[in-house]
CSV table of C-alpha atoms in Angstrom, one decimal:
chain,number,residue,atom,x,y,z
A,1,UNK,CA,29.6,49.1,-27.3
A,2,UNK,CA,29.7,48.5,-31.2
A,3,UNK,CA,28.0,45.0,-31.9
A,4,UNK,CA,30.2,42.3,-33.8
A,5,UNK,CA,29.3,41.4,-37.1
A,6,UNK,CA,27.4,38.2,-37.9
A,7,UNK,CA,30.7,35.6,-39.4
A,8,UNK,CA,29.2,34.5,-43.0
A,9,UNK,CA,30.5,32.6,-46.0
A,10,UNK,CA,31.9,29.7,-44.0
A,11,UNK,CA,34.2,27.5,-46.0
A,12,UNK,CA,35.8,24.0,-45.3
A,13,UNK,CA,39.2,23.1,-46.8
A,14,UNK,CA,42.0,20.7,-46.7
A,15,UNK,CA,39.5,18.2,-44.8
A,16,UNK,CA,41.5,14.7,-43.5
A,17,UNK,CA,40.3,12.2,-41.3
A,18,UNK,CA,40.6,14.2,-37.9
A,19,UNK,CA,41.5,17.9,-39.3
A,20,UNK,CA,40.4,20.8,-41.5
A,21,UNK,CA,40.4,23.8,-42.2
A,22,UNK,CA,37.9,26.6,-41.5
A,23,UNK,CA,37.2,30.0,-42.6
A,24,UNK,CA,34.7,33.2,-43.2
A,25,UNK,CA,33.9,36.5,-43.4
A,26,UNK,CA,32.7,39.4,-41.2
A,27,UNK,CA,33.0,43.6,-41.5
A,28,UNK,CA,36.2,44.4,-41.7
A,29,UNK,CA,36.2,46.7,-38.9
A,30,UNK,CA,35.7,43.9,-36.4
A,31,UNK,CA,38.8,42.2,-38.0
A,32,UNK,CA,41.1,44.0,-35.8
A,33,UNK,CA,38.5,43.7,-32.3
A,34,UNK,CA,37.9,40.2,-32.9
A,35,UNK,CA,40.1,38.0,-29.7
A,36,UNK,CA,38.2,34.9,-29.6
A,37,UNK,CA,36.6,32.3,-31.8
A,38,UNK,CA,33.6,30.1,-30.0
A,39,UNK,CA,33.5,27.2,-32.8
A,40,UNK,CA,30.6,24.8,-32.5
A,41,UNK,CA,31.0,21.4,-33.6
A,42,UNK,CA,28.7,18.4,-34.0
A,43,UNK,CA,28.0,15.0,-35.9
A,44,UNK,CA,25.0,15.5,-38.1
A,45,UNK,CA,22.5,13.2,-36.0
A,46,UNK,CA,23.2,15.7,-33.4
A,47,UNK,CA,22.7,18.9,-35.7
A,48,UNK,CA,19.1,19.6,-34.3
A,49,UNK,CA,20.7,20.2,-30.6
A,50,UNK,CA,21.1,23.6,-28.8
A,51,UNK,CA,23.8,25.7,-29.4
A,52,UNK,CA,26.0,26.1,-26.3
A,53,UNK,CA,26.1,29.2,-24.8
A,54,UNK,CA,29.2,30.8,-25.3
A,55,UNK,CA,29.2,30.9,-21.0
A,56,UNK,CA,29.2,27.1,-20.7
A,57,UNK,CA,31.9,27.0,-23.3
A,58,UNK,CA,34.3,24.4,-22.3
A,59,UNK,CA,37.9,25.4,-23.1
A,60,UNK,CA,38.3,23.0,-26.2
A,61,UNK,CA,35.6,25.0,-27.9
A,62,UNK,CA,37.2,28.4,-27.7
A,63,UNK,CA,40.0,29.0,-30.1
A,64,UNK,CA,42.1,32.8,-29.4
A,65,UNK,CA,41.9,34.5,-32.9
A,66,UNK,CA,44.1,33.5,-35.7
A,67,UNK,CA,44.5,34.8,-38.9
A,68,UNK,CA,42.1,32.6,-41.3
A,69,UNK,CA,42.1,29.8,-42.4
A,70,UNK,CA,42.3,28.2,-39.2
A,71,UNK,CA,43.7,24.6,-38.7
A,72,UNK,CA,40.8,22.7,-36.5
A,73,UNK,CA,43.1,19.7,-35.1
A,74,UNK,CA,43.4,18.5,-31.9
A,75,UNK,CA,40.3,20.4,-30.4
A,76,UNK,CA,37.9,17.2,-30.9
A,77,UNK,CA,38.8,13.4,-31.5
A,78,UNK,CA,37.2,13.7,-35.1
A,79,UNK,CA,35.9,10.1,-36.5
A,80,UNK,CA,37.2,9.2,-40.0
A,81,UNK,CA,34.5,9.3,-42.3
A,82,UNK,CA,31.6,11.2,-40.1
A,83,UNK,CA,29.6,13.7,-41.3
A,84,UNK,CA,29.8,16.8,-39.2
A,85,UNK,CA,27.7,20.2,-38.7
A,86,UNK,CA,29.7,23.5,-37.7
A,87,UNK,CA,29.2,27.0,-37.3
A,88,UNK,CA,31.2,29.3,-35.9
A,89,UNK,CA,30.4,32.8,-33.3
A,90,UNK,CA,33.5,35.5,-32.9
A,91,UNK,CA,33.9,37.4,-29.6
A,92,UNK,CA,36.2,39.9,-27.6
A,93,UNK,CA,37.2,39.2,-24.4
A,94,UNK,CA,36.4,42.2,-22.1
A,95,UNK,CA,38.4,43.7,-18.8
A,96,UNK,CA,36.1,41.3,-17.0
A,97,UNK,CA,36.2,38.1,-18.2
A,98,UNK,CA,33.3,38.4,-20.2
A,99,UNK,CA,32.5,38.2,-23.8
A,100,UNK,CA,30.8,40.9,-26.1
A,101,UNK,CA,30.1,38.0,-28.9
A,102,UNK,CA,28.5,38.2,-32.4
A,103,UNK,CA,25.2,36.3,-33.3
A,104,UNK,CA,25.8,32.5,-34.8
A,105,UNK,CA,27.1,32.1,-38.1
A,106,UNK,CA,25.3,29.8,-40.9
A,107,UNK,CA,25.8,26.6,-40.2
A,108,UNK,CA,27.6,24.3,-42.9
A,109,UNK,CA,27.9,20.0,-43.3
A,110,UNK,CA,31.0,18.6,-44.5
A,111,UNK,CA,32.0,14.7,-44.4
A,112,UNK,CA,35.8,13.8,-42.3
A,113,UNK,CA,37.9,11.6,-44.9
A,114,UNK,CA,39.3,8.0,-44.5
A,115,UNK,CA,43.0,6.9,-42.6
A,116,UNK,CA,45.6,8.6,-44.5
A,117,UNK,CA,48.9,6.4,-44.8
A,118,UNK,CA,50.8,7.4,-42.1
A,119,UNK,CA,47.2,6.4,-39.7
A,120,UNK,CA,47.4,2.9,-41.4
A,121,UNK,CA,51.4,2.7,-40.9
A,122,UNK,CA,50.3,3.4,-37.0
A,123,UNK,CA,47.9,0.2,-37.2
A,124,UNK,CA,50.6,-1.4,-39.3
A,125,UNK,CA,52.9,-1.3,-36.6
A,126,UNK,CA,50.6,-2.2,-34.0
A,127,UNK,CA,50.1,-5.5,-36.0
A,128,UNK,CA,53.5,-6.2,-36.2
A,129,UNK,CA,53.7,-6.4,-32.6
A,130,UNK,CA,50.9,-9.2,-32.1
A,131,UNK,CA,52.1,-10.9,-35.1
A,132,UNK,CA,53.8,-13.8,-33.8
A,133,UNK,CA,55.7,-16.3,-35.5
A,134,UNK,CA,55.5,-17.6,-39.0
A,135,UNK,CA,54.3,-20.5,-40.1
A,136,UNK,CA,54.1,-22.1,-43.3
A,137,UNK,CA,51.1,-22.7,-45.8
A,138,UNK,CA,50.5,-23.5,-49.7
A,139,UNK,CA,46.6,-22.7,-50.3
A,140,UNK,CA,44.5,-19.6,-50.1
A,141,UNK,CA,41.4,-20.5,-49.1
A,142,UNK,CA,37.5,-19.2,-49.5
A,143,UNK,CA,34.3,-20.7,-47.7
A,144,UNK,CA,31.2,-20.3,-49.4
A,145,UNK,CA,27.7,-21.9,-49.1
A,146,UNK,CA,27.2,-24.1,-51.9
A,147,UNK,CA,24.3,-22.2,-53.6
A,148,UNK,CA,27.3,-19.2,-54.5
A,149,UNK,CA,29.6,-21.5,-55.8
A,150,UNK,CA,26.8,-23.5,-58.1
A,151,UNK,CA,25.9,-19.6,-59.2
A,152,UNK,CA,29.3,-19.0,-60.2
A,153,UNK,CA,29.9,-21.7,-62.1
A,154,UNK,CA,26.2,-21.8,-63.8
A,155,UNK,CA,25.6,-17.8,-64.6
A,156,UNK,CA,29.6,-16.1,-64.6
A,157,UNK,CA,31.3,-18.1,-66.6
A,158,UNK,CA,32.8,-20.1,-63.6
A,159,UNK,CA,34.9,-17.2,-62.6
A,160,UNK,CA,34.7,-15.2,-59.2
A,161,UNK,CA,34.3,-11.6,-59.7
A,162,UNK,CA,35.6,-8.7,-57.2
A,163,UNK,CA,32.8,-7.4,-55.2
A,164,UNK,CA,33.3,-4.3,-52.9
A,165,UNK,CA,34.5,-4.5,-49.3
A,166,UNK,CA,31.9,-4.4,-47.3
A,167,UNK,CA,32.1,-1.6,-43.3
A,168,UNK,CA,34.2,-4.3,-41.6
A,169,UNK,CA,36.8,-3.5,-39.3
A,170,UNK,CA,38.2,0.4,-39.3
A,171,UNK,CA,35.8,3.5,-39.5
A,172,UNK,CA,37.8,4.8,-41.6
A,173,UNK,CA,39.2,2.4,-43.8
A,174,UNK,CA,40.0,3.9,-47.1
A,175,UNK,CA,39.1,0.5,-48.7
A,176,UNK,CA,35.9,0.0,-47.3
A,177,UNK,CA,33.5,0.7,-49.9
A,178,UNK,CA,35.3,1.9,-52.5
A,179,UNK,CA,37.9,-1.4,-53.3
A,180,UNK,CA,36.8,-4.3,-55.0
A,181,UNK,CA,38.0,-8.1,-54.3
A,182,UNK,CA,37.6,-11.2,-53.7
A,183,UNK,CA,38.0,-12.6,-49.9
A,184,UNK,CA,40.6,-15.6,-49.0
A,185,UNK,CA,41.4,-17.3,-45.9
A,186,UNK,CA,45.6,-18.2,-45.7
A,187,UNK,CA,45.6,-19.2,-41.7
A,188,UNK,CA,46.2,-22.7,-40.6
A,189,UNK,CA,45.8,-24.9,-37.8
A,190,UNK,CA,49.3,-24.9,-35.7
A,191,UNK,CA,49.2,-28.8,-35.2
A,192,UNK,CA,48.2,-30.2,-38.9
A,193,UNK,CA,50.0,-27.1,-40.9
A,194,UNK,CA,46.3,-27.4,-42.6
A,195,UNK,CA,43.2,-24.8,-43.3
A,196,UNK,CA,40.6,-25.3,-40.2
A,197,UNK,CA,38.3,-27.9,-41.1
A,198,UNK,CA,35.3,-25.2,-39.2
A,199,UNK,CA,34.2,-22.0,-40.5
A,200,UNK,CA,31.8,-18.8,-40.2
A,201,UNK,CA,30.9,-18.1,-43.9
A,202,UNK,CA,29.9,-21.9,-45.2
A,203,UNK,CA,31.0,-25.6,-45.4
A,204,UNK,CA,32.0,-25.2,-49.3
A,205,UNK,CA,35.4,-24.6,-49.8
A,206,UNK,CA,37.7,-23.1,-52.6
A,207,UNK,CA,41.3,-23.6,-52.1
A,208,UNK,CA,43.8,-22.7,-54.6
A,209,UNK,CA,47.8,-22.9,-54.8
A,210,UNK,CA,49.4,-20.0,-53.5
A,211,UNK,CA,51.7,-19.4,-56.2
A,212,UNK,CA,48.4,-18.6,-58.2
A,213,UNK,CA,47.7,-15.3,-55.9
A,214,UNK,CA,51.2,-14.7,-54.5
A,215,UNK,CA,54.5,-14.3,-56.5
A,216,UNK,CA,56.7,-11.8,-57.3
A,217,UNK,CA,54.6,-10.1,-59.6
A,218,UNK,CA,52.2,-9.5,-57.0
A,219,UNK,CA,51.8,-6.3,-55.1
A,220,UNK,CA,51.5,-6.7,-50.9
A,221,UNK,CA,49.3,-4.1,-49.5
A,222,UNK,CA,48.8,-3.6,-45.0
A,223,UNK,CA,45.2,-2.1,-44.9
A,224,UNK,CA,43.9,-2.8,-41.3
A,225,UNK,CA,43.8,-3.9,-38.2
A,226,UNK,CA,40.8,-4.6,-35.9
A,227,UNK,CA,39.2,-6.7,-33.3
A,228,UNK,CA,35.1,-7.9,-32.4
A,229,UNK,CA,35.5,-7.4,-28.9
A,230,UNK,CA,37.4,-10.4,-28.3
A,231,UNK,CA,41.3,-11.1,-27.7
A,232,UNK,CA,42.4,-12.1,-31.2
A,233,UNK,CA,42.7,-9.5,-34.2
A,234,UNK,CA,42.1,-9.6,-37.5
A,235,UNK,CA,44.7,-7.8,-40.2
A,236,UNK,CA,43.4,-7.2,-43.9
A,237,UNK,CA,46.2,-7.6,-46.1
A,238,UNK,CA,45.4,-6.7,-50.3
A,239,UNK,CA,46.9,-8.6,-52.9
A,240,UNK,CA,47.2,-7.2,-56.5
A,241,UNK,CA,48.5,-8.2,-59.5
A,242,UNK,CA,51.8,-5.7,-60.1
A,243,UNK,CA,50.5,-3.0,-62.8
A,244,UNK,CA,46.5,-3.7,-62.3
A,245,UNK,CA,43.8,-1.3,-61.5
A,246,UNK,CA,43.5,-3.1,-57.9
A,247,UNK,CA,47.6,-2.0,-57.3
A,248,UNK,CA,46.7,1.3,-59.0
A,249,UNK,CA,44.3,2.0,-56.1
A,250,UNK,CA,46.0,0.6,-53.2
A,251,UNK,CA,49.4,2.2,-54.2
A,252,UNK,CA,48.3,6.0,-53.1
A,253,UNK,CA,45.9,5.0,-49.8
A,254,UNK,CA,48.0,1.7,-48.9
A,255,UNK,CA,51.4,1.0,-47.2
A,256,UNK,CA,53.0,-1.8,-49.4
A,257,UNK,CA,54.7,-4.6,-48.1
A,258,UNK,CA,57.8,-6.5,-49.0
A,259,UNK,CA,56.8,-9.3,-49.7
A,260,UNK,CA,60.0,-11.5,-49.2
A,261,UNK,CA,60.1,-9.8,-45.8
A,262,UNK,CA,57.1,-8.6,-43.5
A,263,UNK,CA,55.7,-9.9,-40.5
A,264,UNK,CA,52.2,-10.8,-41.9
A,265,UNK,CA,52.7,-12.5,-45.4
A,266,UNK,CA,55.6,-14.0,-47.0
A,267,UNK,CA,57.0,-15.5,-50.7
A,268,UNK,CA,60.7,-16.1,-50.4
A,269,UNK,CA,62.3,-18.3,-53.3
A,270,UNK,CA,63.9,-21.3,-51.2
A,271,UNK,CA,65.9,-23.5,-53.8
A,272,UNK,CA,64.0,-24.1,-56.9
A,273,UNK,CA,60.4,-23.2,-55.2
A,274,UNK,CA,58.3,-20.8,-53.9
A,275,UNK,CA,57.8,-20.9,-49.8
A,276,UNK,CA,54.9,-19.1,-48.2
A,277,UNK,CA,54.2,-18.0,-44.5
A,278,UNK,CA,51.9,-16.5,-42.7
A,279,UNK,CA,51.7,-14.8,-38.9
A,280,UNK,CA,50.1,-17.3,-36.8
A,281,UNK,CA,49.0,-15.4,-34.1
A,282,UNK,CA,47.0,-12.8,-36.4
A,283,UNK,CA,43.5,-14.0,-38.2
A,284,UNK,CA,44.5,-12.8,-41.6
A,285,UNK,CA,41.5,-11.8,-44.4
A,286,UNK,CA,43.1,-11.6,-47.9
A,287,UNK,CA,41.5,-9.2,-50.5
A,288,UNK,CA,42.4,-10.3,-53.9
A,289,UNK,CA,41.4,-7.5,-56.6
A,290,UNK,CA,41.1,-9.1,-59.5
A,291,UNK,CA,38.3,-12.0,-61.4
A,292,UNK,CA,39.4,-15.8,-60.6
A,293,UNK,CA,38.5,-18.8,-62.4
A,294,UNK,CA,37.1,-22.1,-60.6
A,295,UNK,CA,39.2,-24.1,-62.6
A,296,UNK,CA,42.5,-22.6,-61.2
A,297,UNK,CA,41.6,-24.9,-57.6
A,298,UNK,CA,39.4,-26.9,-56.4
A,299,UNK,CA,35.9,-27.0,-54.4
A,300,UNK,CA,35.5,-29.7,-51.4
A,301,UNK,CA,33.3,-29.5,-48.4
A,302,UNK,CA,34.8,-29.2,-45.1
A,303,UNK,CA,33.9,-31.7,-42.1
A,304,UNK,CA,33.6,-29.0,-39.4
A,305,UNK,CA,31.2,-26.6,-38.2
A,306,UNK,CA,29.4,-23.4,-39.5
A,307,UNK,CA,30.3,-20.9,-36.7
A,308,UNK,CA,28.7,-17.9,-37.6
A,309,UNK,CA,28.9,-16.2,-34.6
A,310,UNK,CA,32.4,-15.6,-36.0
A,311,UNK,CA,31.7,-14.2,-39.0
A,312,UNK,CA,32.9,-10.5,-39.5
A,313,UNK,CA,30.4,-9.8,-42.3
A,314,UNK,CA,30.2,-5.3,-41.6
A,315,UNK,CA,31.6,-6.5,-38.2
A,316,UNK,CA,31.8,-3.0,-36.3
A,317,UNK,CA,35.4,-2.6,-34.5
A,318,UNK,CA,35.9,-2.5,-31.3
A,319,UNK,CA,36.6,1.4,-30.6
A,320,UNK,CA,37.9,1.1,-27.2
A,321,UNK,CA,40.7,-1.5,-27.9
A,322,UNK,CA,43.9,0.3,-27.1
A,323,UNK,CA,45.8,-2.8,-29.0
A,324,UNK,CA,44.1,-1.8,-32.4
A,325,UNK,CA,43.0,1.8,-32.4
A,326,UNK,CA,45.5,4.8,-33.1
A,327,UNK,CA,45.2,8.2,-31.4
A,328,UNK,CA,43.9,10.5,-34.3
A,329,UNK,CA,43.9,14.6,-33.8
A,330,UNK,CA,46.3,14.9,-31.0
């Protein structure tokens, strides 16, 4: 029997966080023998491993032939943001089963992408169902040690400047990275209406009035949910200045929020002033996006503890929590 062409020329496309799209070449007299695709996929720390042989194939790995390109979705639980090796083999099934199949194609590296929007509205409403009640606050809140805030007010000018979010929470958070802010605390204690006096990040604190961050000219962005491996979740909420590069960002990789009505964050005008509420049974972690002045609050130290065991500095998320993890490429 006639040998089957080598595939060649492998291309990725239209790459998302748990699809793509895959294509290549071979003789074009196989085009019409060709009934099966063996597709060989791996995460580049595992690129040195053995091909499979196309006998051991499990089922998930064999794809009948389809005009190209071919959609790769569904085959694999693909991880947001992985880098992944691939190369492809093409076969015909014979009378018996068994399948005459080409040599290996080239293999080729390509990166998955982050959560699209509708993956973030899926953790959005997950959220919204652990939410809870709302209760009431009127400060924003950042811990610091003191050394950061002594820095700030010595060498910038006494204003805070956006940093980049660090790997907490999900993989594939499109924010992670790539969005820069400025972190704030809005929870408070259920019995005293007031900030927790302990915290994981320092005993200096910088609390300013919430109608500084939060108003109607300010742009409410839902951009994750996760856990540590413990009961209570954390949701990452973005706040942007309506119009700035921060809501410029968030606007095509965030869902936005109303922000007279949501179950996480709240401003509603009641009479004369500005009322603020947050979900109380949700650990919220505010990103502002743009440079703050010292001057706009004030800095006190808190009479607590330092718990920095809670601290969710590049804290990995728990992948196994069915509460906080969607279903990707099924």
């Amino acid at each position: 029997m006639e040998l089957l062409s080598t595939p060649h020329s492998i291309q990725i496309s239209d790459i998302t966080c748990d699809s793509f799209r895959i294509s290549w070449e071979i003789d074009t007299p196989d085009l019409e023998r060709v009934t099966h695709y063996f597709i060989d996929l791996n995460k580049k720390e595992n690129k040195n491993a053995n091909k499979f042989k196309h006998r051991d194939v499990p089922t998930k790995l064999v794809a009948k032939a389809v005009p190209l390109p071919m959609t790769v979705r569904g085959h694999w639980f693909l991880s947001p943001r992985t880098e992944y090796s691939v190369a492809v083999q093409t076969a015909i099934k014979q009378s018996d089963g068994e399948y005459q199949v080409s040599g290996w194609s080239e293999t080729v590296e390509f990166c998955t992408g982050d959560y699209a929007k509708e993956h973030l509205q899926l953790l959005q409403e997950k959220a919204e169902i652990m939410a809870g009640r709302m209760l009431r606050f009127s400060v924003f809140y950042r811990n610091h040690q003191q050394e950061y805030f002594q820095h700030i007010r010595q060498h910038c000018g006494n204003v805070m400047q956006p940093y980049l979010k660090d790997n907490s929470g999900s993989h594939g958070s499109p924010i992670s990275g790539t969005l820069r802010g400025i972190f704030f605390s809005c929870n408070t204690e259920f019995n005293t209406g007031q900030p927790p006096q302990d915290s994981p990040y320092g005993r200096y604190r910088f609390q300013i009035p919430a109608q500084q961050l939060f108003h109607p000219g300010t742009c409410l962005y839902f951009a994750d949910l996760y856990c540590m491996y413990t009961a209570y979740h954390y949701a990452v909420l973005v706040l942007a200045p309506r119009g700035s590069p921060g809501d410029h960002f968030c606007r095509t990789r965030l869902p936005e929020l109303d922000i007279t009505c949501n179950r996480f964050l709240t401003c509603t005008a009641e009479g004369p002033e500005l009322v603020f509420r947050h979900a109380q049974d949700l650990i919220l972690e505010i990103i502002y996006t743009e440079p703050l002045n010292l001057a706009l609050g004030y800095l006190d130290e808190i009479s607590g503890h330092q718990l920095m065991s809670l601290s969710t500095a590049n804290a990995k998320k728990d992948p196994s929590c069915k509460a906080c993890n969607v279903n990707m490429g099924r």
